[in-house]
Tab-separated table of C-alpha atoms and ligand atoms in Angstrom:
chain	number	residue	atom	x	y	z
Q	21	MET	CA	-22.739	-20.243	12.629
Q	22	PRO	CA	-21.486	-16.234	12.567
Q	23	GLY	CA	-19.683	-15.489	15.507
Q	24	ALA	CA	-19.527	-11.609	16.904
Q	25	LEU	CA	-16.478	-11.008	14.625
Q	26	ILE	CA	-17.369	-9.263	11.580
Q	27	HIS	CA	-14.772	-9.756	9.029
Q	28	PRO	CA	-13.602	-7.244	6.883
Q	29	PHE	CA	-14.902	-7.367	3.209
Q	30	SER	CA	-16.610	-10.541	4.069
Q	31	ASP	CA	-20.662	-11.903	3.352
Q	32	LEU	CA	-21.907	-11.973	7.504
Q	33	THR	CA	-23.392	-15.269	7.007
Q	34	LYS	CA	-20.340	-17.570	6.889
Q	35	PRO	CA	-19.442	-19.308	9.907
Q	36	GLU	CA	-16.771	-18.099	11.731
Q	37	ALA	CA	-15.870	-21.935	11.812
Q	38	ASP	CA	-15.041	-21.768	8.061
Q	39	PHE	CA	-12.508	-18.826	8.405
Q	40	ILE	CA	-8.959	-20.626	8.477
Q	41	ASN	CA	-7.235	-19.617	11.957
Q	42	ILE	CA	-4.125	-18.562	11.981
Q	43	VAL	CA	-2.567	-19.353	15.370
Q	44	SER	CA	1.195	-18.925	14.877
Q	45	ALA	CA	3.774	-17.498	12.220
Q	46	GLU	CA	7.546	-17.768	11.468
Q	47	GLY	CA	9.431	-16.449	8.631
Q	48	SER	CA	6.925	-16.884	5.655
Q	49	ILE	CA	5.300	-19.779	7.116
Q	50	LEU	CA	1.983	-19.570	8.952
Q	51	THR	CA	0.696	-22.310	11.009
Q	52	ASP	CA	-3.160	-22.592	11.644
Q	53	ASP	CA	-4.982	-24.229	14.612
Q	54	THR	CA	-5.193	-27.631	12.844
Q	55	GLY	CA	-1.285	-27.802	13.042
Q	56	LYS	CA	-1.361	-27.121	8.789
Q	57	THR	CA	1.327	-25.339	7.329
Q	58	TYR	CA	0.501	-22.724	4.318
Q	59	ILE	CA	3.564	-20.516	2.976
Q	60	ASP	CA	2.132	-16.663	3.367
Q	61	GLY	CA	2.665	-15.763	-0.556
Q	62	MET	CA	0.532	-12.746	0.433
Q	63	ALA	CA	2.760	-11.579	3.333
Q	64	SER	CA	-0.480	-11.410	5.484
Q	65	LEU	CA	-2.243	-8.382	3.058
Q	66	TRP	CA	0.897	-6.900	1.579
Q	67	TYR	CA	2.557	-5.952	4.234
Q	68	CYS	CA	4.811	-8.135	6.199
Q	69	GLN	CA	8.581	-7.271	4.173
Q	70	VAL	CA	10.373	-8.931	7.103
Q	71	GLY	CA	8.779	-12.130	7.929
Q	72	HIS	CA	7.170	-13.476	10.755
Q	73	GLY	CA	7.919	-13.597	14.313
Q	74	ARG	CA	11.207	-11.737	13.999
Q	75	ARG	CA	12.944	-11.086	17.805
Q	76	GLU	CA	14.298	-7.475	16.712
Q	77	ILE	CA	11.238	-5.981	16.032
Q	78	ILE	CA	9.094	-7.563	19.491
Q	79	ASP	CA	12.132	-6.795	21.271
Q	80	ALA	CA	12.216	-2.690	19.761
Q	81	ILE	CA	8.248	-2.982	20.710
Q	82	THR	CA	8.875	-4.591	24.239
Q	83	ASN	CA	11.779	-2.307	25.225
Q	84	GLN	CA	9.458	0.693	24.139
Q	85	MET	CA	6.704	-0.683	26.230
Q	86	ASN	CA	9.060	-1.176	29.245
Q	87	ASP	CA	9.555	3.194	29.372
Q	88	LEU	CA	6.323	4.759	27.622
Q	89	VAL	CA	3.356	2.408	26.026
Q	90	THR	CA	1.384	4.928	24.743
Q	91	TYR	CA	1.462	8.968	24.654
Q	92	ASN	CA	-0.397	11.230	22.149
Q	93	THR	CA	1.504	13.774	20.048
Q	94	PHE	CA	-1.173	16.623	19.312
Q	95	ASP	CA	0.255	19.889	20.630
Q	96	PRO	CA	2.087	20.270	23.114
Q	97	PHE	CA	3.278	16.448	23.150
Q	98	SER	CA	5.876	14.468	21.868
Q	99	ASN	CA	7.577	11.745	21.777
Q	100	ASP	CA	11.370	10.632	20.746
Q	101	ARG	CA	10.551	7.266	19.083
Q	102	ALA	CA	7.437	9.198	16.818
Q	103	GLN	CA	10.473	11.625	16.009
Q	104	GLU	CA	12.918	9.151	15.166
Q	105	VAL	CA	10.312	7.403	12.557
Q	106	ALA	CA	9.637	10.515	10.928
Q	107	GLU	CA	13.646	11.286	10.143
Q	108	LEU	CA	14.381	7.812	8.715
Q	109	ILE	CA	11.641	7.972	6.689
Q	110	ALA	CA	11.990	11.250	5.366
Q	111	LYS	CA	15.661	10.134	4.862
Q	112	LYS	CA	14.815	7.064	3.177
Q	113	SER	CA	12.260	9.002	0.871
Q	114	PRO	CA	13.136	10.198	-2.576
Q	115	LEU	CA	11.756	14.144	-1.589
Q	116	GLU	CA	14.213	16.425	-0.217
Q	117	ASN	CA	13.598	18.001	3.210
Q	118	SER	CA	10.321	16.433	3.385
Q	119	ARG	CA	8.505	16.246	6.702
Q	120	VAL	CA	6.432	12.879	7.778
Q	121	PHE	CA	2.845	13.033	9.185
Q	122	LEU	CA	1.616	9.832	11.113
Q	123	GLY	CA	-1.257	7.280	11.224
Q	124	SER	CA	-2.419	4.190	12.369
Q	125	SER	CA	-3.937	2.928	8.645
Q	126	GLY	CA	-3.626	3.273	4.627
Q	127	SER	CA	-6.719	4.642	4.487
Q	128	GLU	CA	-5.931	7.482	7.469
Q	129	ALA	CA	-2.872	7.943	5.398
Q	130	VAL	CA	-5.080	8.519	1.949
Q	131	ASP	CA	-7.573	10.653	3.897
Q	132	THR	CA	-4.933	12.969	4.867
Q	133	ALA	CA	-3.141	13.408	1.624
Q	134	LEU	CA	-6.357	13.998	0.025
Q	135	LYS	CA	-7.014	16.988	2.564
Q	136	ILE	CA	-3.820	18.638	2.188
Q	137	ALA	CA	-4.369	18.285	-1.129
Q	138	ARG	CA	-7.497	20.484	-0.944
Q	139	ILE	CA	-6.110	22.793	2.085
Q	140	VAL	CA	-2.825	23.567	0.416
Q	141	GLN	CA	-4.991	24.761	-2.887
Q	142	GLN	CA	-7.309	26.618	-0.375
Q	143	ARG	CA	-4.334	28.330	0.686
Q	144	ARG	CA	-2.250	28.787	-2.725
Q	145	GLY	CA	-5.868	31.121	-3.339
Q	146	HIS	CA	-6.851	28.532	-5.649
Q	147	LYS	CA	-10.107	27.894	-4.008
Q	148	ASP	CA	-12.106	26.097	-6.607
Q	149	LYS	CA	-9.581	23.491	-7.138
Q	150	GLN	CA	-11.204	20.824	-5.591
Q	151	ILE	CA	-10.969	17.980	-7.735
Q	152	ILE	CA	-9.679	14.811	-7.208
Q	153	VAL	CA	-8.533	12.662	-9.806
Q	154	ARG	CA	-8.921	8.715	-9.465
Q	155	ARG	CA	-7.404	5.857	-11.166
Q	156	THR	CA	-9.379	3.002	-12.829
Q	157	HIS	CA	-8.464	-0.068	-10.855
Q	158	GLY	CA	-6.793	2.006	-8.122
Q	159	TYR	CA	-7.241	0.993	-4.545
Q	160	HIS	CA	-6.625	3.571	-1.870
Q	161	GLY	CA	-8.424	2.208	1.414
Q	162	THR	CA	-12.275	2.481	3.166
Q	163	ASN	CA	-12.792	5.665	4.422
Q	164	PHE	CA	-15.349	8.029	2.825
Q	165	GLY	CA	-12.029	9.884	1.033
Q	166	GLY	CA	-10.477	6.640	-0.173
Q	167	THR	CA	-13.457	5.154	-0.637
Q	168	THR	CA	-14.409	7.898	-3.296
Q	169	ALA	CA	-10.788	7.959	-4.921
Q	170	GLN	CA	-11.221	4.218	-5.639
Q	171	GLY	CA	-11.270	2.763	-8.845
Q	172	ILE	CA	-13.096	-0.233	-8.254
Q	173	GLU	CA	-16.628	-0.033	-8.435
Q	174	PRO	CA	-18.370	-2.505	-6.786
Q	175	ASN	CA	-16.590	-0.874	-3.594
Q	176	ARG	CA	-17.582	2.365	-4.044
Q	177	GLU	CA	-21.501	1.281	-4.251
Q	178	GLY	CA	-24.525	1.124	-1.527
Q	179	TRP	CA	-22.906	3.789	0.590
Q	180	GLY	CA	-25.003	6.839	-0.151
Q	181	ASP	CA	-23.702	9.812	-0.862
Q	182	LEU	CA	-19.480	10.159	-1.524
Q	183	VAL	CA	-17.144	12.621	-1.365
Q	184	PRO	CA	-17.813	15.386	-4.275
Q	185	HIS	CA	-15.471	16.494	-7.059
Q	186	PHE	CA	-13.706	12.707	-8.426
Q	187	VAL	CA	-13.177	12.353	-11.540
Q	188	GLU	CA	-12.029	8.944	-13.045
Q	189	VAL	CA	-9.584	8.346	-15.556
Q	190	PRO	CA	-8.500	4.851	-17.274
Q	191	ASN	CA	-5.418	3.651	-15.767
Q	192	ASP	CA	-3.571	3.004	-18.920
Q	193	ASN	CA	-3.812	5.734	-21.133
Q	194	ILE	CA	-2.589	9.347	-20.479
Q	195	GLU	CA	-4.365	10.945	-23.857
Q	196	GLU	CA	-7.419	10.465	-21.802
Q	197	VAL	CA	-5.881	12.467	-18.679
Q	198	SER	CA	-4.630	15.247	-20.535
Q	199	LYS	CA	-7.990	15.201	-21.844
Q	200	VAL	CA	-9.204	15.842	-18.641
Q	201	PHE	CA	-6.986	18.457	-17.639
Q	202	ALA	CA	-7.614	19.611	-20.975
Q	203	GLU	CA	-11.394	19.811	-19.388
Q	204	HIS	CA	-11.179	20.957	-15.776
Q	205	GLY	CA	-7.384	21.790	-14.669
Q	206	SER	CA	-8.161	25.018	-13.314
Q	207	ASN	CA	-10.101	22.812	-11.061
Q	208	ILE	CA	-7.959	19.881	-10.318
Q	209	ALA	CA	-6.684	19.804	-6.540
Q	210	ALA	CA	-4.585	16.808	-7.107
Q	211	VAL	CA	-4.395	13.266	-8.674
Q	212	ILE	CA	-4.187	9.926	-6.543
Q	213	SER	CA	-2.109	6.578	-8.216
Q	214	GLU	CA	-0.701	4.158	-7.057
Q	215	PRO	CA	2.636	3.562	-8.822
Q	216	VAL	CA	1.838	0.011	-9.052
Q	217	GLN	CA	-1.802	-1.062	-8.851
Q	218	GLY	CA	-2.047	-3.860	-5.983
Q	219	ALA	CA	-5.613	-4.577	-4.745
Q	220	GLY	CA	-7.029	-4.007	-8.283
Q	221	GLY	CA	-5.166	-6.693	-9.621
Q	222	VAL	CA	-1.255	-5.980	-9.638
Q	223	TRP	CA	-0.927	-3.021	-12.803
Q	224	PRO	CA	2.285	-1.643	-13.114
Q	225	PRO	CA	2.214	1.769	-15.341
Q	226	GLU	CA	1.994	1.841	-18.905
Q	227	ASP	CA	5.596	3.500	-19.983
Q	228	GLY	CA	5.640	7.224	-19.479
Q	229	TYR	CA	2.116	7.157	-17.557
Q	230	LEU	CA	3.644	7.897	-14.241
Q	231	GLN	CA	5.644	10.893	-16.050
Q	232	GLY	CA	2.748	12.032	-17.831
Q	233	LEU	CA	0.994	12.232	-14.596
Q	234	ARG	CA	4.060	14.373	-13.200
Q	235	LYS	CA	4.092	17.016	-15.874
Q	236	LEU	CA	0.195	17.528	-16.102
Q	237	CYS	CA	-0.023	18.208	-12.127
Q	238	THR	CA	2.963	20.623	-12.773
Q	239	GLN	CA	1.575	22.563	-15.881
Q	240	HIS	CA	-1.815	22.716	-13.860
Q	241	ASN	CA	-0.154	24.000	-10.618
Q	242	SER	CA	-2.286	20.363	-9.065
Q	243	LEU	CA	-0.415	18.258	-6.526
Q	244	LEU	CA	0.494	14.597	-7.342
Q	245	ILE	CA	-0.265	11.762	-4.702
Q	246	PHE	CA	1.252	8.343	-4.783
Q	247	ASP	CA	-0.161	6.362	-2.600
Q	248	GLU	CA	2.255	3.720	-1.887
Q	249	VAL	CA	1.002	1.974	0.949
Q	250	ILE	CA	1.851	-1.143	-0.950
Q	251	CYS	CA	5.017	-0.141	-2.753
Q	252	GLY	CA	6.737	1.512	-0.055
Q	253	PHE	CA	9.536	-0.138	1.812
Q	254	GLY	CA	10.845	-2.159	-0.903
Q	255	ARG	CA	8.192	-3.774	-2.645
Q	256	THR	CA	9.004	-2.732	-6.015
Q	257	GLY	CA	12.799	-3.210	-5.288
Q	258	SER	CA	13.473	0.365	-4.667
Q	259	TRP	CA	12.751	1.957	-0.969
Q	260	PHE	CA	9.983	3.607	-2.977
Q	261	GLY	CA	7.744	3.100	-6.108
Q	262	ALA	CA	8.766	6.906	-7.004
Q	263	GLU	CA	11.880	5.906	-7.227
Q	264	THR	CA	11.231	2.388	-9.155
Q	265	PHE	CA	9.436	4.842	-11.919
Q	266	GLY	CA	11.349	8.114	-11.269
Q	267	VAL	CA	9.210	10.171	-10.621
Q	268	LYS	CA	8.688	12.660	-7.948
Q	269	PRO	CA	5.033	13.254	-6.176
Q	270	ASP	CA	3.896	15.808	-3.738
Q	271	LEU	CA	2.867	13.636	-1.753
Q	272	MET	CA	3.485	10.268	-0.599
Q	273	THR	CA	1.153	7.801	1.563
Q	274	PHE	CA	2.486	4.535	3.147
Q	275	ALA	CA	1.534	1.917	5.851
Q	276	LYS	CA	2.119	-1.749	5.500
Q	277	GLY	CA	5.379	-2.510	4.585
Q	278	VAL	CA	6.528	0.310	7.278
Q	279	SER	CA	6.300	-1.744	10.250
Q	280	SER	CA	5.615	-4.925	8.285
Q	281	GLY	CA	2.310	-5.117	10.560
Q	282	TYR	CA	4.034	-6.001	13.690
Q	283	LEU	CA	2.058	-2.650	14.875
Q	284	PRO	CA	-0.328	-0.409	13.163
Q	285	LEU	CA	1.357	2.702	11.025
Q	286	SER	CA	0.896	4.821	8.449
Q	287	GLY	CA	1.280	8.297	7.214
Q	288	VAL	CA	2.020	10.931	4.737
Q	289	ILE	CA	5.596	12.371	3.417
Q	290	VAL	CA	4.921	15.886	2.465
Q	291	SER	CA	6.797	17.524	0.099
Q	292	ASN	CA	9.026	20.508	1.019
Q	293	ASP	CA	7.049	23.136	-1.113
Q	294	VAL	CA	3.656	21.474	0.402
Q	295	SER	CA	4.562	21.172	4.097
Q	296	ASN	CA	6.299	25.156	3.961
Q	297	GLU	CA	2.830	26.281	2.588
Q	298	LEU	CA	1.345	24.889	5.943
Q	299	ALA	CA	3.825	26.070	7.734
Q	300	GLU	CA	2.842	29.285	8.844
Q	301	PRO	CA	2.931	30.708	12.603
Q	302	GLY	CA	-0.614	30.878	14.439
Q	303	PHE	CA	-2.063	28.192	11.272
Q	304	LEU	CA	-3.003	25.231	13.112
Q	305	LEU	CA	-3.419	21.606	10.991
Q	306	ARG	CA	-7.047	20.637	11.914
Q	307	THR	CA	-6.124	17.129	11.666
Q	308	GLY	CA	-5.024	14.198	12.681
Q	309	TYR	CA	-5.795	10.425	14.701
Q	310	THR	CA	-5.352	9.752	18.296
Q	311	TYR	CA	-2.739	7.760	17.654
Q	312	SER	CA	-0.969	9.752	15.336
Q	313	GLY	CA	3.114	9.094	16.723
Q	314	HIS	CA	2.165	6.179	18.759
Q	315	PRO	CA	5.289	5.649	20.635
Q	316	ALA	CA	4.795	1.803	20.458
Q	317	SER	CA	4.106	1.741	16.827
Q	318	ALA	CA	6.918	4.028	16.207
Q	319	ALA	CA	9.693	1.823	17.962
Q	320	ALA	CA	8.478	-1.059	15.210
Q	321	GLY	CA	8.800	1.336	12.299
Q	322	ILE	CA	12.091	1.984	13.254
Q	323	ALA	CA	13.094	-1.632	14.104
Q	324	ASN	CA	11.489	-3.242	10.843
Q	325	ILE	CA	13.016	-0.125	8.477
Q	326	ASN	CA	16.994	-1.032	10.190
Q	327	LEU	CA	15.743	-4.796	9.445
Q	328	ILE	CA	15.063	-4.007	5.623
Q	329	GLU	CA	18.259	-2.202	5.333
Q	330	GLU	CA	20.638	-4.371	6.949
Q	331	GLU	CA	19.478	-7.367	5.193
Q	332	GLY	CA	19.239	-5.949	2.115
Q	333	LEU	CA	15.776	-6.777	1.684
Q	334	VAL	CA	14.975	-3.681	-1.064
Q	335	GLU	CA	17.469	-5.553	-3.383
Q	336	ARG	CA	15.938	-8.996	-2.564
Q	337	ALA	CA	12.963	-7.623	-3.903
Q	338	ASN	CA	14.248	-8.088	-7.137
Q	339	HIS	CA	16.263	-11.451	-6.624
Q	340	VAL	CA	12.590	-12.585	-5.554
Q	341	GLY	CA	11.130	-11.402	-8.849
Q	342	LYS	CA	13.897	-12.874	-10.965
Q	343	LYS	CA	12.806	-16.215	-9.559
Q	344	THR	CA	9.411	-15.656	-9.565
Q	345	VAL	CA	9.530	-14.721	-13.732
Q	346	GLU	CA	11.771	-18.051	-14.494
Q	347	GLY	CA	8.750	-19.710	-13.225
Q	348	PHE	CA	5.783	-18.215	-14.715
Q	349	ASP	CA	8.061	-18.175	-17.910
Q	350	ALA	CA	8.094	-22.305	-17.491
Q	351	LEU	CA	4.385	-22.275	-16.155
Q	352	ALA	CA	3.462	-19.803	-19.498
Q	353	ALA	CA	5.834	-22.615	-22.019
Q	354	GLU	CA	3.230	-25.177	-20.740
Q	355	GLY	CA	-0.186	-23.254	-21.459
Q	356	LEU	CA	-0.976	-23.232	-18.292
Q	357	ILE	CA	-0.776	-19.275	-17.495
Q	358	GLU	CA	-1.729	-16.490	-20.231
Q	359	SER	CA	0.514	-13.679	-19.245
Q	360	TYR	CA	2.040	-12.373	-15.919
Q	361	ARG	CA	3.028	-8.902	-14.685
Q	362	GLY	CA	4.608	-7.281	-11.638
Q	363	ILE	CA	7.681	-5.607	-10.556
Q	364	GLY	CA	10.232	-6.444	-7.656
Q	365	ALA	CA	8.094	-8.928	-5.251
Q	366	VAL	CA	4.613	-8.279	-6.377
Q	367	TRP	CA	3.240	-10.103	-9.664
Q	368	ALA	CA	0.290	-11.364	-10.853
Q	369	ALA	CA	-0.430	-14.332	-12.991
Q	370	ASP	CA	-3.019	-14.640	-15.805
Q	371	ILE	CA	-4.410	-18.079	-15.780
Q	372	GLY	CA	-7.414	-17.026	-18.145
Q	373	ARG	CA	-10.279	-17.842	-16.096
Q	374	ASP	CA	-11.858	-16.912	-12.639
Q	375	ALA	CA	-8.809	-17.348	-10.369
Q	376	ILE	CA	-11.066	-17.895	-7.070
Q	377	PRO	CA	-11.317	-21.998	-7.370
Q	378	VAL	CA	-7.761	-21.746	-7.990
Q	379	ARG	CA	-6.656	-19.644	-5.394
Q	380	ASN	CA	-8.518	-22.003	-2.726
Q	381	GLU	CA	-6.806	-25.106	-4.153
Q	382	MET	CA	-3.614	-23.419	-3.824
Q	383	ILE	CA	-4.417	-22.940	0.219
Q	384	ASP	CA	-5.839	-26.584	0.453
Q	385	ARG	CA	-2.357	-27.372	-0.923
Q	386	GLY	CA	-0.590	-25.185	1.506
Q	387	VAL	CA	0.004	-21.863	-0.420
Q	388	ILE	CA	-2.095	-18.555	0.398
Q	389	VAL	CA	-2.489	-16.155	-2.565
Q	390	ARG	CA	-4.825	-13.575	-3.370
Q	391	GLY	CA	-6.976	-13.947	-6.766
Q	392	VAL	CA	-8.440	-11.189	-8.317
Q	393	GLY	CA	-10.271	-11.659	-11.845
Q	394	GLU	CA	-8.694	-13.608	-13.516
Q	395	ALA	CA	-5.047	-13.145	-11.982
Q	396	ILE	CA	-3.445	-15.116	-9.004
Q	397	ILE	CA	-1.261	-12.526	-7.179
Q	398	TRP	CA	1.818	-13.343	-5.048
Q	399	CYS	CA	3.042	-10.674	-2.717
Q	400	PRO	CA	4.930	-12.520	-0.461
Q	401	PRO	CA	7.191	-11.554	2.634
Q	402	LEU	CA	10.773	-10.266	0.977
Q	403	THR	CA	12.494	-12.492	3.091
Q	404	VAL	CA	10.780	-15.751	1.322
Q	405	THR	CA	13.441	-18.478	0.543
Q	406	ASP	CA	14.010	-19.452	-3.155
Q	407	GLU	CA	12.765	-23.183	-2.402
Q	408	GLN	CA	9.689	-21.296	-1.007
Q	409	VAL	CA	9.444	-19.457	-4.141
Q	410	GLY	CA	9.656	-23.248	-5.994
Q	411	ARG	CA	6.919	-24.303	-4.036
Q	412	PHE	CA	4.442	-21.468	-4.826
Q	413	ILE	CA	5.167	-22.206	-8.461
Q	414	GLU	CA	5.206	-25.958	-8.330
Q	415	THR	CA	1.322	-25.641	-6.301
Q	416	LEU	CA	0.112	-22.840	-9.332
Q	417	GLU	CA	0.881	-25.372	-11.866
Q	418	ALA	CA	-0.795	-28.089	-9.780
Q	419	ALA	CA	-3.828	-25.986	-9.262
Q	420	ALA	CA	-4.475	-24.431	-13.050
Q	421	ARG	CA	-3.595	-27.515	-14.164
R	518	PLP	C1	-2.907	0.962	-2.032
R	518	PLP	C2	-3.326	1.185	-0.666
R	518	PLP	N1	-4.067	2.404	-0.155
R	518	PLP	C3	-4.524	2.142	0.939
R	518	PLP	C4	-4.717	0.932	1.271
R	518	PLP	C5	-5.621	1.102	2.788
R	518	PLP	O1	-4.752	0.834	3.521
R	518	PLP	P1	-5.316	-0.219	5.469
R	518	PLP	O2	-6.667	-1.189	5.236
R	518	PLP	O3	-4.470	-0.284	5.806
R	518	PLP	O4	-6.662	0.991	5.316
R	518	PLP	C6	-4.464	-0.142	1.116
R	518	PLP	C7	-5.285	-1.336	1.449
R	518	PLP	O5	-4.585	-2.217	1.014
R	518	PLP	C8	-3.528	-0.045	-0.439
R	518	PLP	O6	-3.163	-1.132	-0.995
């Protein structure tokens, strides 16, 4: 029987008893209500950088809650933790003198970034600059802006009219983007792009693609938004994908890895130029969320970022990648996978057939991965051990045979 709970991205007729009921977790290991254990090969949903059950974050949240559980940061209120986490994120970001807007979910961050891009163009006097360019395979959350910004067609269908003025470009062909700019450049407010496309199937950018986007945006006074919700906080082997690929956007969204999901936290890093455009006495940025700057979420973010720093997890993402590639090379030599792609600690192995049955078998065998099209996706905690990477490879080998 389906229960009261409506699961995200699910068939509402599926009985609640058919879901895997996770009851506890430690490091990269999960346990369900039957006592079965799994390697968390997806860091839950691309977010648990530091692994599960980390006392340092739990204690930071508890300490914060003992002082102040919650209060909003709408004018005239503020709190220490919200200020601190914003400072920390601004310092880690490759955008000098940036400022940080806070929210709870990636979808909130994306919709806020889209709104900021549009309002900045309006304030610069570019009244007709409203188009947002999106990429095929892009995933940007499920609010109306992010739904419209997605390049995954089925996710956009059936909701009635979406947000106007979005144009799609292929994710791998900068010439096509040039053509769109040649035709619509004076009307383009912004381009939104993940540095490495995640939920659409793990697609690293073609060489020079992100640089090409930067150049076109600069030439046409359009803003470049990097959606770093998956890439941010170490996943690609740098603090942000922007650094991994050496491209500076104007706005960067983040969520997931910023708090490793211990409490919901997200936001938008706003470049100095863009924030200056909005900083005018008497002008109110009329957007924000009840939980923007939530002190307990901010405390989780601070403790998580400190752990990533102290444990060298950004560099460790590259080590995880190296071990993963060694395993994939062996599977490719056996003909069990056709190809693979990825960077840092986010990878896709193409098995040349529908990935869902293989994903299901891997879960049965105790390794949680995702299946997208013909690809098995692996995005573990950055603390995953070499032995656990080895078990992932062995399990993929057994399931793909
Ligand atoms: C790149 C990207 N942007 C936005 C989102 C939406 O985040 P949330 O599900 O927290 O709203 C996701 C979620 O997977 C994502 O991968």
